[in-house]
């Protein structure tokens, strides 16, 4: 089934307030959308403070978690298993918690395990949700390749490798001999490269991940720049090989809690080869919002042998999601605001 248009929704950083996912239960009811891509940070543990011990810690609240995921599992799509879920750093991070019996203690891989258990439990009716590893790519869209990534593997300092290995996150047979995060990264790089090579005629490549390639936010009136060097190198290596000059490349992500559209150009030192990427950050699904601040003009970064130029096109501090209408001639992507009701969530 191929039509001239292909509609999908993208958002991330949602596992706190239920406003966006509640709205999307209504929006997707009519099954107008082929896909909903959910870009990680699917649950934020609750922060607590112990007065007597004077310590801050976090707890997993199963009632809040279940409420959020029950809503996610109600999202409907025209294709089977159309809600594609990837993991963010908060899904992999340990929870450092506290109670009287154990004192301060660490709960490893907790959110990840709870997410997998919830979705795989048949009583929860989550059969429209699939993990990104089942759908490393999706070739429904005309002339388009959609590729889902786990970007936490490019943030080596934060990667809890055993969360992946012990929970069979990359559950294909050939990955049984992967024993380090470097090998995991290499495995994903290889798979993505094979997909791109297999469909050389696809003119539009949409990559979906959690971490932005480059982002800027205002933290206490200081503009903070962050970028993912390994992820940028990966993009350059796989996309440059495709001679992607004629292709349009989009990267949909989250992690930073506002909406931003930007243009990123990655080139080698000699400026002989460059790739242009339209990046959409949509970390606006329900976490406390960040401040985009103001950036003027083009920002330039050097990483190893690569030059990166970044230009922000628009930035909005508000809850919402990206509504993408994709057709063969022209694409139309717009950010939809979700008005915040005074909900106690």
mmCIF file of C-alpha atoms in Angstrom:
data_model
loop_
_atom_site.group_PDB
_atom_site.id
_atom_site.type_symbol
_atom_site.label_atom_id
_atom_site.label_comp_id
_atom_site.label_asym_id
_atom_site.label_seq_id
_atom_site.Cartn_x
_atom_site.Cartn_y
_atom_site.Cartn_z
ATOM 1 C CA UNK A 1 0.000 0.000 0.000
ATOM 2 C CA UNK A 2 1.638 3.217 -1.141
ATOM 3 C CA UNK A 3 -0.079 6.526 -1.287
ATOM 4 C CA UNK A 4 1.193 9.925 -2.296
ATOM 5 C CA UNK A 5 1.152 11.137 1.221
ATOM 6 C CA UNK A 6 2.433 9.698 4.438
ATOM 7 C CA UNK A 7 1.540 11.220 7.757
ATOM 8 C CA UNK A 8 3.347 10.648 10.983
ATOM 9 C CA UNK A 9 3.871 12.224 14.386
ATOM 10 C CA UNK A 10 7.111 12.701 16.292
ATOM 11 C CA UNK A 11 7.797 13.702 19.918
ATOM 12 C CA UNK A 12 9.968 12.683 22.882
ATOM 13 C CA UNK A 13 10.857 13.457 26.516
ATOM 14 C CA UNK A 14 7.288 12.765 27.519
ATOM 15 C CA UNK A 15 7.372 10.548 30.607
ATOM 16 C CA UNK A 16 6.325 13.128 33.176
ATOM 17 C CA UNK A 17 3.213 15.202 32.390
ATOM 18 C CA UNK A 18 0.487 13.449 30.436
ATOM 19 C CA UNK A 19 -0.672 16.458 28.387
ATOM 20 C CA UNK A 20 0.791 15.595 24.978
ATOM 21 C CA UNK A 21 0.157 11.867 25.021
ATOM 22 C CA UNK A 22 -3.455 12.497 26.176
ATOM 23 C CA UNK A 23 -4.000 14.864 23.251
ATOM 24 C CA UNK A 24 -2.505 12.300 20.845
ATOM 25 C CA UNK A 25 -4.976 9.629 21.973
ATOM 26 C CA UNK A 26 -7.649 11.887 20.394
ATOM 27 C CA UNK A 27 -5.567 12.952 17.409
ATOM 28 C CA UNK A 28 -4.702 9.378 16.378
ATOM 29 C CA UNK A 29 -8.157 7.898 17.056
ATOM 30 C CA UNK A 30 -9.104 8.063 13.351
ATOM 31 C CA UNK A 31 -5.923 6.199 12.299
ATOM 32 C CA UNK A 32 -4.896 8.952 9.887
ATOM 33 C CA UNK A 33 -1.249 8.530 10.794
ATOM 34 C CA UNK A 34 0.966 5.739 9.532
ATOM 35 C CA UNK A 35 3.428 6.065 12.375
ATOM 36 C CA UNK A 36 4.100 7.746 15.697
ATOM 37 C CA UNK A 37 7.784 7.995 16.544
ATOM 38 C CA UNK A 38 8.488 8.358 20.254
ATOM 39 C CA UNK A 39 12.054 9.516 20.786
ATOM 40 C CA UNK A 40 12.861 8.339 24.292
ATOM 41 C CA UNK A 41 12.994 9.583 27.883
ATOM 42 C CA UNK A 42 9.785 7.666 28.327
ATOM 43 C CA UNK A 43 9.718 8.021 32.107
ATOM 44 C CA UNK A 44 11.300 10.409 34.625
ATOM 45 C CA UNK A 45 11.638 9.065 38.172
ATOM 46 C CA UNK A 46 10.154 11.326 40.836
ATOM 47 C CA UNK A 47 12.538 13.496 42.840
ATOM 48 C CA UNK A 48 12.171 13.267 46.604
ATOM 49 C CA UNK A 49 13.877 14.911 49.558
ATOM 50 C CA UNK A 50 14.429 13.318 52.940
ATOM 51 C CA UNK A 51 14.257 16.026 55.612
ATOM 52 C CA UNK A 52 16.012 14.073 58.358
ATOM 53 C CA UNK A 53 18.871 12.842 56.182
ATOM 54 C CA UNK A 54 18.955 16.033 54.077
ATOM 55 C CA UNK A 55 19.375 14.057 50.873
ATOM 56 C CA UNK A 56 17.723 14.231 47.479
ATOM 57 C CA UNK A 57 16.941 10.980 45.758
ATOM 58 C CA UNK A 58 14.632 9.475 43.109
ATOM 59 C CA UNK A 59 11.875 6.911 43.182
ATOM 60 C CA UNK A 60 10.074 4.891 40.549
ATOM 61 C CA UNK A 61 6.337 5.485 40.881
ATOM 62 C CA UNK A 62 4.506 2.528 39.300
ATOM 63 C CA UNK A 63 1.113 4.266 39.350
ATOM 64 C CA UNK A 64 2.412 7.268 37.424
ATOM 65 C CA UNK A 65 4.417 5.035 35.061
ATOM 66 C CA UNK A 66 1.427 2.798 34.298
ATOM 67 C CA UNK A 67 -0.861 5.767 33.692
ATOM 68 C CA UNK A 68 1.562 7.222 31.109
ATOM 69 C CA UNK A 69 2.093 3.921 29.311
ATOM 70 C CA UNK A 70 -1.610 3.056 29.290
ATOM 71 C CA UNK A 71 -2.106 6.291 27.340
ATOM 72 C CA UNK A 72 0.788 5.533 24.975
ATOM 73 C CA UNK A 73 -0.696 2.116 24.251
ATOM 74 C CA UNK A 74 -3.955 3.751 23.133
ATOM 75 C CA UNK A 75 -2.301 5.557 20.206
ATOM 76 C CA UNK A 76 -3.595 4.208 16.898
ATOM 77 C CA UNK A 77 -1.949 4.090 13.476
ATOM 78 C CA UNK A 78 -2.933 2.941 10.005
ATOM 79 C CA UNK A 79 -0.030 0.454 9.906
ATOM 80 C CA UNK A 80 0.425 -2.401 12.317
ATOM 81 C CA UNK A 81 2.792 -1.749 15.230
ATOM 82 C CA UNK A 82 2.946 1.886 14.136
ATOM 83 C CA UNK A 83 4.051 3.369 17.462
ATOM 84 C CA UNK A 84 7.844 3.130 17.354
ATOM 85 C CA UNK A 85 9.513 3.539 20.723
ATOM 86 C CA UNK A 86 13.184 4.282 21.224
ATOM 87 C CA UNK A 87 15.135 4.746 24.444
ATOM 88 C CA UNK A 88 16.731 7.909 25.782
ATOM 89 C CA UNK A 89 19.373 8.372 28.451
ATOM 90 C CA UNK A 90 16.756 8.510 31.243
ATOM 91 C CA UNK A 91 15.481 5.081 30.213
ATOM 92 C CA UNK A 92 18.941 3.562 30.578
ATOM 93 C CA UNK A 93 20.209 5.529 33.609
ATOM 94 C CA UNK A 94 20.280 3.955 37.046
ATOM 95 C CA UNK A 95 17.914 5.320 39.663
ATOM 96 C CA UNK A 96 19.728 6.334 42.853
ATOM 97 C CA UNK A 97 17.091 5.913 45.514
ATOM 98 C CA UNK A 98 16.737 5.880 49.294
ATOM 99 C CA UNK A 99 14.687 4.102 51.904
ATOM 100 C CA UNK A 100 15.024 3.383 55.635
ATOM 101 C CA UNK A 101 15.907 -0.283 55.176
ATOM 102 C CA UNK A 102 18.548 0.018 52.487
ATOM 103 C CA UNK A 103 19.658 3.645 52.810
ATOM 104 C CA UNK A 104 20.975 5.068 49.521
ATOM 105 C CA UNK A 105 20.963 2.357 46.875
ATOM 106 C CA UNK A 106 21.098 2.021 43.107
ATOM 107 C CA UNK A 107 18.399 0.389 40.997
ATOM 108 C CA UNK A 108 19.984 -0.585 37.691
ATOM 109 C CA UNK A 109 18.234 -0.423 34.300
ATOM 110 C CA UNK A 110 14.923 -0.021 36.126
ATOM 111 C CA UNK A 111 12.975 2.108 33.631
ATOM 112 C CA UNK A 112 14.132 0.003 30.709
ATOM 113 C CA UNK A 113 13.038 -3.245 32.365
ATOM 114 C CA UNK A 114 9.676 -1.811 33.448
ATOM 115 C CA UNK A 115 9.047 -0.483 29.920
ATOM 116 C CA UNK A 116 9.779 -3.822 28.282
ATOM 117 C CA UNK A 117 7.646 -5.677 30.849
ATOM 118 C CA UNK A 118 4.716 -3.295 30.417
ATOM 119 C CA UNK A 119 4.693 -3.449 26.623
ATOM 120 C CA UNK A 120 5.170 -7.212 26.450
ATOM 121 C CA UNK A 121 2.400 -7.889 28.974
ATOM 122 C CA UNK A 122 -0.592 -8.949 26.856
ATOM 123 C CA UNK A 123 -3.037 -7.623 29.471
ATOM 124 C CA UNK A 124 -1.865 -4.080 28.733
ATOM 125 C CA UNK A 125 -3.007 -4.156 25.073
ATOM 126 C CA UNK A 126 0.191 -2.592 23.780
ATOM 127 C CA UNK A 127 0.256 -4.524 20.545
ATOM 128 C CA UNK A 128 0.523 -1.328 18.479
ATOM 129 C CA UNK A 129 3.820 -0.377 20.170
ATOM 130 C CA UNK A 130 7.111 -1.808 18.975
ATOM 131 C CA UNK A 131 10.686 -1.208 20.076
ATOM 132 C CA UNK A 132 13.057 0.366 17.598
ATOM 133 C CA UNK A 133 15.047 -2.851 17.286
ATOM 134 C CA UNK A 134 12.084 -4.595 15.633
ATOM 135 C CA UNK A 135 11.865 -1.721 13.189
ATOM 136 C CA UNK A 136 15.423 -0.773 12.499
ATOM 137 C CA UNK A 137 13.975 0.695 9.375
ATOM 138 C CA UNK A 138 10.614 1.229 7.838
ATOM 139 C CA UNK A 139 10.147 1.435 4.105
ATOM 140 C CA UNK A 140 6.461 2.250 3.908
ATOM 141 C CA UNK A 141 6.946 5.855 2.953
ATOM 142 C CA UNK A 142 7.226 6.584 -0.754
ATOM 143 C CA UNK A 143 10.735 7.379 -1.912
ATOM 144 C CA UNK A 144 11.762 7.510 1.711
ATOM 145 C CA UNK A 145 13.781 5.563 4.201
ATOM 146 C CA UNK A 146 12.954 5.855 7.901
ATOM 147 C CA UNK A 147 15.708 4.605 10.202
ATOM 148 C CA UNK A 148 15.465 4.338 13.986
ATOM 149 C CA UNK A 149 18.624 4.643 16.049
ATOM 150 C CA UNK A 150 19.684 4.041 19.584
ATOM 151 C CA UNK A 151 21.777 7.158 20.146
ATOM 152 C CA UNK A 152 22.703 6.422 23.758
ATOM 153 C CA UNK A 153 25.338 4.027 22.368
ATOM 154 C CA UNK A 154 27.167 7.112 21.040
ATOM 155 C CA UNK A 155 27.251 8.650 24.518
ATOM 156 C CA UNK A 156 29.778 6.169 25.845
ATOM 157 C CA UNK A 157 30.095 7.747 29.286
ATOM 158 C CA UNK A 158 26.415 7.248 29.956
ATOM 159 C CA UNK A 159 25.914 3.848 28.385
ATOM 160 C CA UNK A 160 25.012 1.066 30.787
ATOM 161 C CA UNK A 161 26.027 -1.744 28.500
ATOM 162 C CA UNK A 162 24.547 -4.475 30.666
ATOM 163 C CA UNK A 163 21.106 -2.869 30.432
ATOM 164 C CA UNK A 164 21.240 -3.767 26.742
ATOM 165 C CA UNK A 165 22.864 -7.175 26.980
ATOM 166 C CA UNK A 166 20.835 -8.505 29.896
ATOM 167 C CA UNK A 167 17.544 -7.387 28.399
ATOM 168 C CA UNK A 168 18.213 -8.437 24.807
ATOM 169 C CA UNK A 169 17.669 -4.940 23.472
ATOM 170 C CA UNK A 170 19.456 -5.772 20.233
ATOM 171 C CA UNK A 171 17.963 -9.227 20.122
ATOM 172 C CA UNK A 172 19.127 -10.557 16.771
ATOM 173 C CA UNK A 173 21.103 -13.750 16.617
ATOM 174 C CA UNK A 174 24.230 -12.184 15.167
ATOM 175 C CA UNK A 175 24.667 -9.832 18.101
ATOM 176 C CA UNK A 176 25.089 -12.557 20.703
ATOM 177 C CA UNK A 177 28.856 -12.094 20.522
ATOM 178 C CA UNK A 178 28.682 -8.359 21.279
ATOM 179 C CA UNK A 179 30.313 -7.740 24.635
ATOM 180 C CA UNK A 180 31.106 -4.004 24.736
ATOM 181 C CA UNK A 181 29.404 -0.726 23.965
ATOM 182 C CA UNK A 182 31.956 -0.131 21.172
ATOM 183 C CA UNK A 183 30.888 -3.381 19.492
ATOM 184 C CA UNK A 184 27.248 -2.436 19.959
ATOM 185 C CA UNK A 185 27.894 0.899 18.261
ATOM 186 C CA UNK A 186 29.744 -0.795 15.423
ATOM 187 C CA UNK A 187 26.906 -3.298 15.015
ATOM 188 C CA UNK A 188 24.329 -0.513 14.677
ATOM 189 C CA UNK A 189 26.572 1.490 12.300
ATOM 190 C CA UNK A 190 26.913 -1.577 10.102
ATOM 191 C CA UNK A 191 23.172 -2.307 10.035
ATOM 192 C CA UNK A 192 22.289 1.273 9.141
ATOM 193 C CA UNK A 193 24.910 1.391 6.408
ATOM 194 C CA UNK A 194 23.543 -1.849 4.909
ATOM 195 C CA UNK A 195 20.024 -0.405 4.828
ATOM 196 C CA UNK A 196 21.131 2.818 3.148
ATOM 197 C CA UNK A 197 23.194 0.860 0.608
ATOM 198 C CA UNK A 198 20.276 -1.462 -0.099
ATOM 199 C CA UNK A 199 17.952 1.392 -1.133
ATOM 200 C CA UNK A 200 20.178 3.763 -3.108
ATOM 201 C CA UNK A 201 17.258 5.321 -4.985
ATOM 202 C CA UNK A 202 15.462 6.625 -1.878
ATOM 203 C CA UNK A 203 15.711 10.393 -2.046
ATOM 204 C CA UNK A 204 14.594 11.180 1.486
ATOM 205 C CA UNK A 205 16.313 9.730 4.519
ATOM 206 C CA UNK A 206 14.675 10.275 7.901
ATOM 207 C CA UNK A 207 16.715 9.231 10.918
ATOM 208 C CA UNK A 208 15.071 9.116 14.332
ATOM 209 C CA UNK A 209 17.135 9.199 17.534
ATOM 210 C CA UNK A 210 17.113 10.662 21.020
ATOM 211 C CA UNK A 211 20.183 12.919 21.244
ATOM 212 C CA UNK A 212 20.554 15.940 18.956
ATOM 213 C CA UNK A 213 23.673 16.232 16.807
ATOM 214 C CA UNK A 214 24.107 19.781 18.131
ATOM 215 C CA UNK A 215 21.978 21.808 20.515
ATOM 216 C CA UNK A 216 22.078 25.064 22.461
ATOM 217 C CA UNK A 217 20.061 25.993 25.502
ATOM 218 C CA UNK A 218 19.986 28.819 27.995
ATOM 219 C CA UNK A 219 20.982 27.535 31.429
ATOM 220 C CA UNK A 220 20.762 30.241 34.083
ATOM 221 C CA UNK A 221 21.370 32.937 31.439
ATOM 222 C CA UNK A 222 24.425 31.166 29.971
ATOM 223 C CA UNK A 223 24.115 29.593 26.536
ATOM 224 C CA UNK A 224 25.279 25.979 26.797
ATOM 225 C CA UNK A 225 26.436 24.177 23.668
ATOM 226 C CA UNK A 226 26.283 20.420 23.515
ATOM 227 C CA UNK A 227 27.010 18.017 20.725
ATOM 228 C CA UNK A 228 27.531 14.322 20.241
ATOM 229 C CA UNK A 229 30.878 13.816 18.509
ATOM 230 C CA UNK A 230 30.524 10.072 17.895
ATOM 231 C CA UNK A 231 27.004 10.549 16.532
ATOM 232 C CA UNK A 232 28.144 13.333 14.190
ATOM 233 C CA UNK A 233 30.989 11.141 12.898
ATOM 234 C CA UNK A 234 28.560 8.271 12.368
ATOM 235 C CA UNK A 235 26.171 10.496 10.379
ATOM 236 C CA UNK A 236 29.006 11.805 8.261
ATOM 237 C CA UNK A 237 30.477 8.369 7.589
ATOM 238 C CA UNK A 238 27.265 6.614 6.599
ATOM 239 C CA UNK A 239 25.652 9.489 4.711
ATOM 240 C CA UNK A 240 28.736 10.795 2.983
ATOM 241 C CA UNK A 241 29.343 7.358 1.456
ATOM 242 C CA UNK A 242 25.906 7.497 -0.131
ATOM 243 C CA UNK A 243 26.986 10.534 -2.164
ATOM 244 C CA UNK A 244 23.984 12.113 -0.548
ATOM 245 C CA UNK A 245 24.300 15.396 -2.424
ATOM 246 C CA UNK A 246 20.947 14.923 -4.087
ATOM 247 C CA UNK A 247 19.234 13.364 -1.079
ATOM 248 C CA UNK A 248 17.296 15.189 1.610
ATOM 249 C CA UNK A 249 18.291 14.170 5.103
ATOM 250 C CA UNK A 250 16.162 14.786 8.168
ATOM 251 C CA UNK A 251 17.047 14.005 11.750
ATOM 252 C CA UNK A 252 14.220 13.877 14.299
ATOM 253 C CA UNK A 253 15.267 13.797 17.937
ATOM 254 C CA UNK A 254 14.461 15.031 21.449
ATOM 255 C CA UNK A 255 16.551 15.243 24.677
ATOM 256 C CA UNK A 256 16.478 19.053 24.824
ATOM 257 C CA UNK A 257 13.112 20.180 26.185
ATOM 258 C CA UNK A 258 11.873 22.624 23.564
ATOM 259 C CA UNK A 259 11.022 22.566 19.872
ATOM 260 C CA UNK A 260 13.705 23.585 17.421
ATOM 261 C CA UNK A 261 14.255 23.365 13.694
ATOM 262 C CA UNK A 262 17.833 23.857 12.517
ATOM 263 C CA UNK A 263 20.149 23.260 9.571
ATOM 264 C CA UNK A 264 23.389 21.408 10.175
ATOM 265 C CA UNK A 265 26.165 21.004 7.622
ATOM 266 C CA UNK A 266 28.960 18.527 8.314
ATOM 267 C CA UNK A 267 32.022 18.717 6.073
ATOM 268 C CA UNK A 268 35.570 17.406 6.080
ATOM 269 C CA UNK A 269 38.571 19.659 6.612
ATOM 270 C CA UNK A 270 39.109 20.242 2.928
ATOM 271 C CA UNK A 271 35.405 21.043 2.470
ATOM 272 C CA UNK A 272 35.326 18.555 -0.379
ATOM 273 C CA UNK A 273 32.500 16.440 0.970
ATOM 274 C CA UNK A 274 29.615 17.793 2.956
ATOM 275 C CA UNK A 275 26.183 16.645 4.044
ATOM 276 C CA UNK A 276 23.269 18.859 4.968
ATOM 277 C CA UNK A 277 20.807 17.770 7.623
ATOM 278 C CA UNK A 278 17.540 19.336 8.707
ATOM 279 C CA UNK A 279 17.324 18.651 12.450
ATOM 280 C CA UNK A 280 14.109 18.782 14.450
ATOM 281 C CA UNK A 281 14.362 18.649 18.246
ATOM 282 C CA UNK A 282 10.979 17.796 19.758
ATOM 283 C CA UNK A 283 11.695 17.139 23.444
ATOM 284 C CA UNK A 284 8.332 18.671 24.278
ATOM 285 C CA UNK A 285 6.225 15.686 25.268
ATOM 286 C CA UNK A 286 5.817 16.459 28.977
ATOM 287 C CA UNK A 287 9.143 16.983 30.766
ATOM 288 C CA UNK A 288 9.847 20.357 32.383
ATOM 289 C CA UNK A 289 10.730 22.710 29.544
ATOM 290 C CA UNK A 290 14.192 24.123 28.846
ATOM 291 C CA UNK A 291 14.885 27.652 27.726
ATOM 292 C CA UNK A 292 16.067 27.911 24.092
ATOM 293 C CA UNK A 293 17.676 31.322 24.627
ATOM 294 C CA UNK A 294 18.846 33.236 21.576
ATOM 295 C CA UNK A 295 21.528 32.300 19.042
ATOM 296 C CA UNK A 296 22.444 34.640 16.233
ATOM 297 C CA UNK A 297 23.682 33.414 12.888
ATOM 298 C CA UNK A 298 25.821 30.434 12.155
ATOM 299 C CA UNK A 299 27.674 28.522 14.887
ATOM 300 C CA UNK A 300 30.810 26.599 13.901
ATOM 301 C CA UNK A 301 32.264 23.605 15.708
ATOM 302 C CA UNK A 302 35.322 21.475 14.921
ATOM 303 C CA UNK A 303 35.380 17.805 15.864
ATOM 304 C CA UNK A 304 38.465 15.819 14.891
ATOM 305 C CA UNK A 305 38.617 16.162 11.115
ATOM 306 C CA UNK A 306 35.092 17.489 10.658
ATOM 307 C CA UNK A 307 33.645 21.000 10.498
ATOM 308 C CA UNK A 308 30.083 21.469 11.646
ATOM 309 C CA UNK A 309 27.997 24.517 10.980
ATOM 310 C CA UNK A 310 24.712 24.979 12.812
ATOM 311 C CA UNK A 311 21.951 27.467 12.146
ATOM 312 C CA UNK A 312 18.741 27.679 14.140
ATOM 313 C CA UNK A 313 15.631 28.351 12.057
ATOM 314 C CA UNK A 314 13.022 28.417 14.792
ATOM 315 C CA UNK A 315 12.779 27.611 18.492
ATOM 316 C CA UNK A 316 9.705 27.425 20.693
ATOM 317 C CA UNK A 317 9.400 26.759 24.417
ATOM 318 C CA UNK A 318 6.077 24.955 24.641
ATOM 319 C CA UNK A 319 4.564 21.494 24.880
ATOM 320 C CA UNK A 320 3.602 19.820 21.641
ATOM 321 C CA UNK A 321 4.493 17.427 18.834
ATOM 322 C CA UNK A 322 5.658 17.493 15.239
ATOM 323 C CA UNK A 323 2.991 16.682 12.677
ATOM 324 C CA UNK A 324 4.579 15.501 9.436
ATOM 325 C CA UNK A 325 2.799 15.215 6.131
ATOM 326 C CA UNK A 326 5.119 13.646 3.637
ATOM 327 C CA UNK A 327 4.305 13.399 -0.017
ATOM 328 C CA UNK A 328 6.290 12.721 -3.144
ATOM 329 C CA UNK A 329 6.725 16.292 -4.236
ATOM 330 C CA UNK A 330 6.785 18.363 -1.130
ATOM 331 C CA UNK A 331 6.924 17.841 2.574
ATOM 332 C CA UNK A 332 5.081 19.848 5.126
ATOM 333 C CA UNK A 333 6.099 19.509 8.748
ATOM 334 C CA UNK A 334 4.538 21.640 11.406
ATOM 335 C CA UNK A 335 4.819 21.931 15.149
ATOM 336 C CA UNK A 336 1.504 21.643 16.949
ATOM 337 C CA UNK A 337 1.163 23.216 20.386
ATOM 338 C CA UNK A 338 -0.762 21.464 23.088
ATOM 339 C CA UNK A 339 -2.309 23.997 25.460
ATOM 340 C CA UNK A 340 -1.424 23.187 29.049
ATOM 341 C CA UNK A 341 -4.485 22.684 31.171
ATOM 342 C CA UNK A 342 -4.000 22.975 34.907
ATOM 343 C CA UNK A 343 -3.824 19.253 35.291
ATOM 344 C CA UNK A 344 -2.378 17.854 38.463
ATOM 345 C CA UNK A 345 -0.266 15.419 36.479
#
